[in-house]
CSV table of C-alpha atoms in Angstrom, one decimal:
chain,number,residue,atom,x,y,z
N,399,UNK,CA,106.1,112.6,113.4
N,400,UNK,CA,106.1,114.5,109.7
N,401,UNK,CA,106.2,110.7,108.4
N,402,UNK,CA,102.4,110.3,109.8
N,403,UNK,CA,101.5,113.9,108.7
N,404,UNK,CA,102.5,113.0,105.4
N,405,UNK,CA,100.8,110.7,104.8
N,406,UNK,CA,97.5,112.2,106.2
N,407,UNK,CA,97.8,114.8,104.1
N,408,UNK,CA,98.5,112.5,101.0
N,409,UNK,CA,95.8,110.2,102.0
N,410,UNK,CA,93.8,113.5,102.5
N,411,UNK,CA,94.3,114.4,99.1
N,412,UNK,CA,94.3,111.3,97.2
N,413,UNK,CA,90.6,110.0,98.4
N,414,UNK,CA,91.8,107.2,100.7
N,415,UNK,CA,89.2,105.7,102.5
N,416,UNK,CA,90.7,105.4,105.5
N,417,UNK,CA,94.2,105.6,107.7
N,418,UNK,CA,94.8,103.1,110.3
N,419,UNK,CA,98.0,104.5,112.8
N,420,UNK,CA,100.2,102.6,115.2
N,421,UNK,CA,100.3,104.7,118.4
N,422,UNK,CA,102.0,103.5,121.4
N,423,UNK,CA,100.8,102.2,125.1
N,424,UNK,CA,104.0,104.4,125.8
N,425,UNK,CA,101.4,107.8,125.9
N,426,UNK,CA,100.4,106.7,129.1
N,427,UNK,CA,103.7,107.4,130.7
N,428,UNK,CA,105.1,105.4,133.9
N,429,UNK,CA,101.8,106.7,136.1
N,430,UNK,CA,100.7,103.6,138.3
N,431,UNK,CA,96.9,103.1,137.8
N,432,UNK,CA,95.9,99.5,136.2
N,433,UNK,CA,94.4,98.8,134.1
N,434,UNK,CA,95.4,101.1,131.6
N,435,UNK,CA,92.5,102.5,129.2
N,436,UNK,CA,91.5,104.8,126.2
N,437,UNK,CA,90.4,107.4,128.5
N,438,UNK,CA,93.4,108.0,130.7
N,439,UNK,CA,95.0,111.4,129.9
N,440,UNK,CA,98.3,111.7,127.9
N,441,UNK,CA,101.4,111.6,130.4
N,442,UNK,CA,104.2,111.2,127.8
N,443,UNK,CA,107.7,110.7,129.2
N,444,UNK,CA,110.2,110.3,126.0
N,445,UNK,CA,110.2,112.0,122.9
N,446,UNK,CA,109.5,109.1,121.2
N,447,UNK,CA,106.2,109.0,123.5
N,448,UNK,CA,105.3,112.6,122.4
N,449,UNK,CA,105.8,111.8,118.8
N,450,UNK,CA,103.0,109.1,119.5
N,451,UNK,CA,100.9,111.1,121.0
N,452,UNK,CA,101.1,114.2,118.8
N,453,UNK,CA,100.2,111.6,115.7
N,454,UNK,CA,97.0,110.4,117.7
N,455,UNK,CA,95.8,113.9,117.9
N,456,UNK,CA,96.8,114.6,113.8
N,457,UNK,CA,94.6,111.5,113.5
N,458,UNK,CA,92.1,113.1,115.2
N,459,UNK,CA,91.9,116.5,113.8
N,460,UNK,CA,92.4,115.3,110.0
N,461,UNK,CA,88.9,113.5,110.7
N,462,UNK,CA,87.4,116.2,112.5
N,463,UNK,CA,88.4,118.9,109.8
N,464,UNK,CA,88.8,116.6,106.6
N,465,UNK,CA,86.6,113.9,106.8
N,466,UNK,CA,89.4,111.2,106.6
N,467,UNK,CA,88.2,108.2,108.6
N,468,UNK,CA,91.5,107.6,111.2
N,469,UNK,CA,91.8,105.1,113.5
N,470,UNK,CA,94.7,105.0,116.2
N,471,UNK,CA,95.8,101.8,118.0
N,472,UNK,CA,97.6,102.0,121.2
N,473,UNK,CA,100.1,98.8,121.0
N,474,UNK,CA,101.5,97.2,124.0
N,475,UNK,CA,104.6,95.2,123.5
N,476,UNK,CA,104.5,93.4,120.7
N,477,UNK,CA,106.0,89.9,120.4
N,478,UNK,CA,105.7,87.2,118.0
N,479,UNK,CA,107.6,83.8,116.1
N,480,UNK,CA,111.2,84.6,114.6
N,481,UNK,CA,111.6,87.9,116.9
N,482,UNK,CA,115.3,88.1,117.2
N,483,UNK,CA,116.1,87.7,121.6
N,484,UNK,CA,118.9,90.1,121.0
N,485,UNK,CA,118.0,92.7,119.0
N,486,UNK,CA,117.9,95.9,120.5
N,487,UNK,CA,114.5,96.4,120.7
N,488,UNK,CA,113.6,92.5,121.8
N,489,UNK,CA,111.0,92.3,124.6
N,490,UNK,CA,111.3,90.3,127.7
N,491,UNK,CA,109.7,87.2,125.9
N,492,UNK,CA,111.7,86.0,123.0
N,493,UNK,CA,114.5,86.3,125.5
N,494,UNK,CA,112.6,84.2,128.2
N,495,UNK,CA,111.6,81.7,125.2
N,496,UNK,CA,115.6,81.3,124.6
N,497,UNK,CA,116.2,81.4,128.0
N,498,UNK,CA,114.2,78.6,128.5
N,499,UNK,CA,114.5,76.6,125.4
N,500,UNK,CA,118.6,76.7,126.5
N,501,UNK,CA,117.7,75.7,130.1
N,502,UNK,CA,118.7,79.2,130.9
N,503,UNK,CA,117.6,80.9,134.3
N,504,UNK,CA,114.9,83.3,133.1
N,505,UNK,CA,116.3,87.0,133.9
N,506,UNK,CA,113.9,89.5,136.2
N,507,UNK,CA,115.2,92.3,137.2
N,508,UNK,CA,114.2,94.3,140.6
N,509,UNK,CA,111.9,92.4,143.2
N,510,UNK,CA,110.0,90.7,140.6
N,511,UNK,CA,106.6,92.6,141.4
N,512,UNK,CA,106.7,94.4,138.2
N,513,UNK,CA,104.1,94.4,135.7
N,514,UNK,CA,104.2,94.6,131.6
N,515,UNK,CA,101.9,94.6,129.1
N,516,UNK,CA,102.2,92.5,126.4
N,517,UNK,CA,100.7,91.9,123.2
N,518,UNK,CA,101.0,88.7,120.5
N,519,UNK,CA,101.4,90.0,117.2
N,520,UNK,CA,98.7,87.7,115.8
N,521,UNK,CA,96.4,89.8,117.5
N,522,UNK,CA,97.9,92.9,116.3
N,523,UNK,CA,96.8,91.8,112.7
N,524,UNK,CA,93.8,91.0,113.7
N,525,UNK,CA,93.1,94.2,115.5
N,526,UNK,CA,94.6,96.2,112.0
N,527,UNK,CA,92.6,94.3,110.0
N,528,UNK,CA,89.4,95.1,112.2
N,529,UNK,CA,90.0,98.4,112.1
N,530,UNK,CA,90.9,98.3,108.4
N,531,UNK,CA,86.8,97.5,107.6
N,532,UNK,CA,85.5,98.9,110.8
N,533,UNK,CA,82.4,101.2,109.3
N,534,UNK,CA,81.5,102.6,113.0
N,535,UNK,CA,81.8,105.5,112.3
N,536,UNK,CA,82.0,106.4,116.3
N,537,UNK,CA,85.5,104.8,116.5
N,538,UNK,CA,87.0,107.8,113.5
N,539,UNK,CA,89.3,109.9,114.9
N,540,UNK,CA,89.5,108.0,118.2
């Protein structure tokens, strides 16, 4: 959390042109409505949640009272190539990719019915990199 404010205030006063922050799907909490979007309220059940959400809103207010163009993206699970299955923050897939590639049973856990969100990393670049020249000025401090 100081790590973001940091560097808001550096970028604040150093003349960047513009902050682009990793937020979390996690500020949505556990609460059941699908799909999820932008304007759902904050339900943050983990610190690590409320660390995401209290950058969002230092995001927001260094554009609102600084003029420093921010732009906050709210990641879903992120997977990609070369993700290691057993590292300790692995998603589901790598480890159903293995699984598979091994002729593994895939592991679900539960009745099956639940739902994740998930999100290839190819598109995370993409969406970074659009928000990286996005000049609409609407989507600052949002």
């Amino acid at each position: 959390m100081t790590g973001t404010l940091n560097i808001l205030w550096l970028a604040h006063k150093n003349g960047v042109k513009k902050v682009v922050c990793a937020i979390s799907s996690s500020v949505y909490g556990d609460t059941p409505v699908m799909p999820k979007v932008e304007s759902m309220p904050y339900n943050p059940i983990s610190p690590y949640a409320l660390t995401k959400v209290t950058n969002e809103i230092y995001c927001k207010l260094f554009f609102q009272i600084y003029g420093l163009p921010t732009i906050g993206l709210r990641y879903f699970n992120v997977y990609g190539r070369r993700q290691d299955p057993n590292g300790p923050y692995a998603a589901i897939i790598p480890r159903w990719i293995e699984s598979a590639a091994n002729n593994i049973d895939l592991e679900l856990n539960g009745e099956g019915v639940q739902t994740r969100d998930f999100t290839y990393i190819d598109d995370v670049v993409d969406a970074n990199i659009l928000a990286l020249t996005c000049t609409n000025t609407e989507a600052f401090g949002q």
